[in-house]
Coordinates of C-alpha atoms in Angstrom, one line a residue:
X230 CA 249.5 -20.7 148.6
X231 CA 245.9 -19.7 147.5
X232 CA 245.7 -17.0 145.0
X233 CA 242.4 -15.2 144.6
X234 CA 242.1 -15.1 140.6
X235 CA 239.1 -12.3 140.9
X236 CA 241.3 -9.6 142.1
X237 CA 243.1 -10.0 138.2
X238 CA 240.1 -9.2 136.7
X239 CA 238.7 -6.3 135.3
X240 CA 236.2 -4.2 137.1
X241 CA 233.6 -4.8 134.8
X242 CA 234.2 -8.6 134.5
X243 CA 233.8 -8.3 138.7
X244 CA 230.8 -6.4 138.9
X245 CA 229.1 -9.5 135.9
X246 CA 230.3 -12.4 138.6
X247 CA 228.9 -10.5 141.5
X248 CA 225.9 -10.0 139.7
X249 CA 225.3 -14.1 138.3
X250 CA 226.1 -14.9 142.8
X251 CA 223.3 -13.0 143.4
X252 CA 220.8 -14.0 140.7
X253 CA 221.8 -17.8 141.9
X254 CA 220.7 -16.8 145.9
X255 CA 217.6 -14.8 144.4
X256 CA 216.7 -18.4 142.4
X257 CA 217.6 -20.9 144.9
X258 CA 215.1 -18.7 147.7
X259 CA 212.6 -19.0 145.4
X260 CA 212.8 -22.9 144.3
X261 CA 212.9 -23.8 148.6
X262 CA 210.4 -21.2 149.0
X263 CA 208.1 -23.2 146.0
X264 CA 209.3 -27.0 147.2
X265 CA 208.0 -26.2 151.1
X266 CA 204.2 -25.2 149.6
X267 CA 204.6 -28.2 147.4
X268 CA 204.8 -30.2 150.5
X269 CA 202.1 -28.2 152.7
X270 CA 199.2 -28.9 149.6
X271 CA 200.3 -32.6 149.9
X272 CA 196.9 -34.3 151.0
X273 CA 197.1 -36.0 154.5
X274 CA 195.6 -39.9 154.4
X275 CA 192.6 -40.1 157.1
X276 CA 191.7 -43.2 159.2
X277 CA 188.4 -44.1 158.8
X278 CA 187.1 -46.1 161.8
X279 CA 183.4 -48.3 159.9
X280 CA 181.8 -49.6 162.6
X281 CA 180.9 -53.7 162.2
X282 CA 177.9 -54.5 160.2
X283 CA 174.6 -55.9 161.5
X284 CA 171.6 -57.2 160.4
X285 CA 169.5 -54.9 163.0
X286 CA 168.2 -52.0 161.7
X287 CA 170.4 -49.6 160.8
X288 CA 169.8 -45.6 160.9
X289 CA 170.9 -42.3 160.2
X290 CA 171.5 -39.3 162.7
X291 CA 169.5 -36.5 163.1
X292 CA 170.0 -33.2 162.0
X293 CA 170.8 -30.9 164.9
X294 CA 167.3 -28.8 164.3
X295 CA 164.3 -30.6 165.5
X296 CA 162.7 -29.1 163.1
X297 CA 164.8 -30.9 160.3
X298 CA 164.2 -32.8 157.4
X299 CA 163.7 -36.1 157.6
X300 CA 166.2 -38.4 157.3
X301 CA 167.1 -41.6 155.0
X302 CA 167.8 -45.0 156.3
X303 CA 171.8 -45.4 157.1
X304 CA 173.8 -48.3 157.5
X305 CA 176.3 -48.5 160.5
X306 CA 173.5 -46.9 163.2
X307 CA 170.5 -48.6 165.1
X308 CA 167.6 -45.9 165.7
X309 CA 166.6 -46.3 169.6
X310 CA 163.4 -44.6 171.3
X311 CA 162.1 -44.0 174.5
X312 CA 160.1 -41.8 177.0
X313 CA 161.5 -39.3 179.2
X314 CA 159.7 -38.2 182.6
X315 CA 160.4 -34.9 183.9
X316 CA 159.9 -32.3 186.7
X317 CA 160.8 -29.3 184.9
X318 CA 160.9 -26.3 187.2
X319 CA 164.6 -26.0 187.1
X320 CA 165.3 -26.3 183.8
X321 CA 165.0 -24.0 180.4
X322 CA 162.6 -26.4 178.6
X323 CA 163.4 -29.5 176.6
X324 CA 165.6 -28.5 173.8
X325 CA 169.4 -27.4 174.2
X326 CA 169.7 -23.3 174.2
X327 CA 171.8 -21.6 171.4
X328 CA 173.9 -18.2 171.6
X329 CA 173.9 -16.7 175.4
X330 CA 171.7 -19.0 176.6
X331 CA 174.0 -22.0 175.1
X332 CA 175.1 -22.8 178.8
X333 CA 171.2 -23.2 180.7
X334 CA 170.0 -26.5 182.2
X335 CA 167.9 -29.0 179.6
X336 CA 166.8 -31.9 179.7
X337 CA 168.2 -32.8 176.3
X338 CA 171.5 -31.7 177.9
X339 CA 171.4 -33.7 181.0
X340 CA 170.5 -37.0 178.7
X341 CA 173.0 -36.8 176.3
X342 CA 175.6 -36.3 179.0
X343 CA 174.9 -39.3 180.3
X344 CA 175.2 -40.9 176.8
X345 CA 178.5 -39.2 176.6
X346 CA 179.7 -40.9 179.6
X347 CA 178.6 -44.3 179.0
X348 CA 179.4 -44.8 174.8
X349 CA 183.0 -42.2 175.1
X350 CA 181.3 -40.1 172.4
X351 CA 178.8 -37.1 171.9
X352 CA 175.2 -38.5 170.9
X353 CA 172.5 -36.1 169.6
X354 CA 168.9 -37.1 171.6
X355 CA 165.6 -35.9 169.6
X356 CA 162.5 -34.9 171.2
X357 CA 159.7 -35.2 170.1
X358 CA 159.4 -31.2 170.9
X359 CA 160.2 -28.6 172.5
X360 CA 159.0 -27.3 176.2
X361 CA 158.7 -24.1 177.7
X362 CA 161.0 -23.1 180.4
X363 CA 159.5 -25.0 183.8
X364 CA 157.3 -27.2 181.9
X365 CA 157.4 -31.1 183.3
X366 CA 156.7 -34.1 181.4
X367 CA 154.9 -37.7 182.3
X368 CA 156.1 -39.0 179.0
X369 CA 158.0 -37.4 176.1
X370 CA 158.8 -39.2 173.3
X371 CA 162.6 -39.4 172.2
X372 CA 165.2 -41.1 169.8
X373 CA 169.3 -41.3 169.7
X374 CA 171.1 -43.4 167.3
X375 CA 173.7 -46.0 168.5
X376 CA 176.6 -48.2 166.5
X377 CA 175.7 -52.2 165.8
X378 CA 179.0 -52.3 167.9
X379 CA 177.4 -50.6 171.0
X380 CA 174.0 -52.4 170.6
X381 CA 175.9 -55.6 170.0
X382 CA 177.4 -54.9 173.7
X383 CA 173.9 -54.4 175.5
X384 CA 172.8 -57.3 174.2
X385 CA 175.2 -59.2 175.5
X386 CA 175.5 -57.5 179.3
X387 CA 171.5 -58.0 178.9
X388 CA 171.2 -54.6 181.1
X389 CA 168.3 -52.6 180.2
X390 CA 169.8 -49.0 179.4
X391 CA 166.9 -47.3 181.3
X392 CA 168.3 -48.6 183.9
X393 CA 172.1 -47.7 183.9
X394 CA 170.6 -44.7 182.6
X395 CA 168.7 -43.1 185.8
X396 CA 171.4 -44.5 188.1
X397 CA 173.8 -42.1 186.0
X398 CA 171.5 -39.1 185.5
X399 CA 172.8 -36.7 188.7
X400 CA 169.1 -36.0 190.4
X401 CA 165.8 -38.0 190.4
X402 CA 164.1 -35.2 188.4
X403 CA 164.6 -36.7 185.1
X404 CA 163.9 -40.6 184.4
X405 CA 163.7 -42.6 181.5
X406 CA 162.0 -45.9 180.2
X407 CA 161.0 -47.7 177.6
X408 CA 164.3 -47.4 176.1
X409 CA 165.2 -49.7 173.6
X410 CA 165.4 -50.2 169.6
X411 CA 162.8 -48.2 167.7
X412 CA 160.6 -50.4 164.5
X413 CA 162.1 -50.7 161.5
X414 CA 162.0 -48.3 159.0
X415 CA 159.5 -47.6 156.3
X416 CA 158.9 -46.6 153.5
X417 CA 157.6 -43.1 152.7
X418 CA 157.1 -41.9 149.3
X419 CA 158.8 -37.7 149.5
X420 CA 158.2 -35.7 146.0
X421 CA 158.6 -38.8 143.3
X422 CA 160.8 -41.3 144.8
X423 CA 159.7 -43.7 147.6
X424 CA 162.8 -44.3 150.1
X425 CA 163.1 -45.6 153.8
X426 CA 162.8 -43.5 156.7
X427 CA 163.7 -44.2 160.0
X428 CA 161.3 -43.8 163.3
X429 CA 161.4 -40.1 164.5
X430 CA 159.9 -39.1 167.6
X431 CA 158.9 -35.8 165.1
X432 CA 157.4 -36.9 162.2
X433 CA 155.9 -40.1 163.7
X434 CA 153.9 -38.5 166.7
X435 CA 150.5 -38.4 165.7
X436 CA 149.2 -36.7 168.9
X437 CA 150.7 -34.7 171.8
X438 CA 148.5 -34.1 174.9
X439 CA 149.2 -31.0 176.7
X440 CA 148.0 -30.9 180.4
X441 CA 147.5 -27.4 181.9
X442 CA 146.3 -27.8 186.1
X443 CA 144.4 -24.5 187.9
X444 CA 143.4 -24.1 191.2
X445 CA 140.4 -21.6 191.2
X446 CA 140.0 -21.8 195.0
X447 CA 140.9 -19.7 197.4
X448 CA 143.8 -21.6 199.0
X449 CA 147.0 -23.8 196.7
X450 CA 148.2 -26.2 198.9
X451 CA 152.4 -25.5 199.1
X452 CA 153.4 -28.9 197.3
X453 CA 151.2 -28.2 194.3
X454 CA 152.6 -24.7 193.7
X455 CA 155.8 -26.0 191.3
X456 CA 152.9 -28.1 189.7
X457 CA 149.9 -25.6 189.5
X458 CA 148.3 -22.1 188.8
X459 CA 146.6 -20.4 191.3
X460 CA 144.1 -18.0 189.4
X461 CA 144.7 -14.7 191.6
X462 CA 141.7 -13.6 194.1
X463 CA 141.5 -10.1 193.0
X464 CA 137.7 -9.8 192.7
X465 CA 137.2 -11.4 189.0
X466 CA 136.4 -14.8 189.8
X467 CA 135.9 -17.7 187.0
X468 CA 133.1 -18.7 185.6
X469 CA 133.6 -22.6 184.9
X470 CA 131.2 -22.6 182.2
X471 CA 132.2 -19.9 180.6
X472 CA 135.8 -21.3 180.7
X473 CA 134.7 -24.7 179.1
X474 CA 132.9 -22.3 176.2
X475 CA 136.1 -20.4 175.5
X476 CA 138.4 -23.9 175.3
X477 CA 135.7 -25.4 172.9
X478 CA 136.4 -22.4 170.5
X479 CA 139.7 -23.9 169.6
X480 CA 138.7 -27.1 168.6
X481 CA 139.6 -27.7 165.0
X482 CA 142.3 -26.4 162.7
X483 CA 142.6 -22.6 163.3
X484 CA 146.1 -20.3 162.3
X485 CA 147.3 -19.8 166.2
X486 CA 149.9 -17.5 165.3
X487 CA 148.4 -14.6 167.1
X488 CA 149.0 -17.0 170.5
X489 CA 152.7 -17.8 169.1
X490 CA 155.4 -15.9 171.8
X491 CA 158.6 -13.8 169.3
X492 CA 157.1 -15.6 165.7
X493 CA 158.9 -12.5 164.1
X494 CA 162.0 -13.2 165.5
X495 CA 162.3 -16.8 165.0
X496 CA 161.1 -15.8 161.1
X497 CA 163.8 -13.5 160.8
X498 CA 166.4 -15.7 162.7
X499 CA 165.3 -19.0 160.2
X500 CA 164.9 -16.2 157.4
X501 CA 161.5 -18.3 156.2
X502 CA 157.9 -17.7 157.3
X503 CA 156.9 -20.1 160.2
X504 CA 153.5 -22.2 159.5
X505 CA 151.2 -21.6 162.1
X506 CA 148.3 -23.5 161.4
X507 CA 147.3 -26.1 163.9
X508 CA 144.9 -28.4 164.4
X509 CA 143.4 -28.9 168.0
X510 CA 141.5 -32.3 168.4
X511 CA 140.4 -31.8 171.9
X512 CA 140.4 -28.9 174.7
X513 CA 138.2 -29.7 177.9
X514 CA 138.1 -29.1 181.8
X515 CA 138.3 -31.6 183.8
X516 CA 137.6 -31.6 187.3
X517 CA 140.3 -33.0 189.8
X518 CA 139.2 -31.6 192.7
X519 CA 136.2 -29.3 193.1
X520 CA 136.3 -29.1 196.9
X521 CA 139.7 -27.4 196.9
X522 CA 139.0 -25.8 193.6
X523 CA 141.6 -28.2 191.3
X524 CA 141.0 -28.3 187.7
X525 CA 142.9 -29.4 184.7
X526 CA 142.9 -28.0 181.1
X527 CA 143.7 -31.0 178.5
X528 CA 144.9 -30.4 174.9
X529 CA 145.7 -32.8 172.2
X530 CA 146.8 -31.0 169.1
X531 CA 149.2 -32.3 166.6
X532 CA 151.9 -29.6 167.8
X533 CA 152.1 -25.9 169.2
X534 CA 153.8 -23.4 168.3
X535 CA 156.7 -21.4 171.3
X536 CA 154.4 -20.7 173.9
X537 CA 150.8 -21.3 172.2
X538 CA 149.5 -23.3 175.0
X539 CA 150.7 -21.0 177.9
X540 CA 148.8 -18.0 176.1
X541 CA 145.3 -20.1 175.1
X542 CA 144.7 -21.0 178.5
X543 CA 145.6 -17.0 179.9
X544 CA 143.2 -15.9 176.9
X545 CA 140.5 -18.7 177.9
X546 CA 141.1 -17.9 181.7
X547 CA 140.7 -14.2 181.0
X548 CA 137.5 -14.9 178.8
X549 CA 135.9 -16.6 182.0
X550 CA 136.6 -13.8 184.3
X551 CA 135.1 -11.4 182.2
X552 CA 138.5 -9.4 181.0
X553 CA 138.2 -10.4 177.9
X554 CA 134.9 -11.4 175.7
X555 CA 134.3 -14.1 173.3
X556 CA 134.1 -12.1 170.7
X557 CA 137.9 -11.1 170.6
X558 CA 138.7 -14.6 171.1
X559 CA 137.0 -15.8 167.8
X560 CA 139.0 -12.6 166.1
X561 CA 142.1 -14.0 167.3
X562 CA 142.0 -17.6 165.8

């Protein structure tokens, strides 16, 4: 028969036993409570997947900003370029929106979805810039990166990637071609070191014609009118050779900013002061059409600023008309 021993004891000699119980619970919490963390903290092994070496050039990926430093020479990626044909009236510009306007149409977008679809992973293209909302292109440069694994592979199917690249793209708006690996990399001395650089569609452009096409007549013709400016009738006509006096004023390297669209934004946004000297190597009319009143504005600068282009040619136009004199367009550069 079990006898419970405790109930002989004192009350004192009770209340010391009850009291050692609960100081053992109140310890063995805590060391569980301690051996649980000491498992959480434990580091966790990664697998880390290293793509087959080549002896192709090899190249690093670009920064999500196009307007990003640029980058070393990488082993493990080939740099590839191409040109990129566009009509552009149904799409935000070029260049992937951020914040609300993060789901609009681009044409960056629509590229590297087909990328995304044909290599099973996400593939940042480059641009060689950025384009206005509705703006078309006959040939922007571009640049992706792809694994010696992946390059291995079109070699071997011999497929040109241009190809199975506009049969994936969902409308004939967009085309591609010249697709295929970029030069090698060179080598560019930055601060005191010299280093390798791969081709960029950004650093590497040494000129960018901008084509801007008017019609000053009376009539547009309906299937120019996603591809052309009709100057409105409303009295004020243009003076062609005051228009080709006002373009010649930009030639040379002026500080556009006051033709920049929201430069206080984007300085606040970037929190750093945006550069806004450019240099303009040519700006000319050239007649297309002079029966039916189609001309064409051509500008080859180094790069613009958001929007410069647009507003030089309303400022030139408005010069011509008489709106504006050419006295206020020399303040302005």
């Amino acid at each position: 028969m079990h006898k419970d021993y405790r109930c002989c004891l004192s009350p004192t000699r009770k209340f010391r036993l009850l009291s050692n119980d609960v100081a053992f619970l109140f310890l063995l919490i805590i060391w569980k409570t301690l051996l649980v963390h000491s498992f959480a903290l434990l580091p966790v092994p990664l697998q880390v997947v290293v793509p087959p070496r080549s002896s192709c050039h090899r190249l690093a990926h670009q920064g999500d900003d196009n307007n990003s430093h640029e980058e070393e020479e990488e082993d493990d990626l080939i740099r590839y370029r191409g040109r990129v044909s566009y009509d552009g009236s149904s799409y935000q510009g070029f260049q992937i929106q951020l914040g609300k306007k993060s789901d609009a149409a681009t044409i960056q977008a629509a590229l590297e979805d087909v990328l995304q679809r044909r290599f099973t992973r996400n593939i940042r293209v480059v641009g060689s810039g950025r384009t206005d909302s509705g703006v078309s292109a006959r040939g922007q440069a571009f640049h992706f990166d792809l694994t010696s694994k992946e390059h291995a592979q079109l070699e071997e199917r011999k497929v040109p990637l241009d190809h199975v690249w506009n049969r994936m793209l969902p409308d004939q708006d967009i085309r591609v071609y010249h697709v295929g690996p970029a030069p090698p990399p060179r080598e560019k001395t930055k601060t005191t070191s010299t280093r390798l650089f791969p081709w960029n569609a950004i650093h590497d452009s040494t000129r960018k014609l901008y084509s801007y096409r008017l019609c000053v007549g009376p009539v547009l013709h309906p299937l120019d009118r996603f591809q052309r400016w009709q100057i409105p009738n409303d009295g004020k006509f243009v003076d062609l050779d005051k228009l080709r006096d006002a373009l010649a004023k930009y030639e040379g390297t002026h500080d556009f900013r006051a033709f920049a669209g929201a430069v206080e934004q984007s300085e606040r946004r970037a929190q750093r002061k945006i550069h806004s000297v450019r240099t303009i190597y040519k700006c000319e009319l050239v007649e297309e059409n002079g029966d039916e009143g189609y001309y064409r504005i051509d500008i080859v600068l180094s790069g613009a600023l958001y929007k410069m282009v647009r507003n030089m040619v309303g400022v030139a136009v408005d010069v011509s008309r008489g709106r504006i004199d050419m006295t206020t367009l020399q303040r302005l550069i």
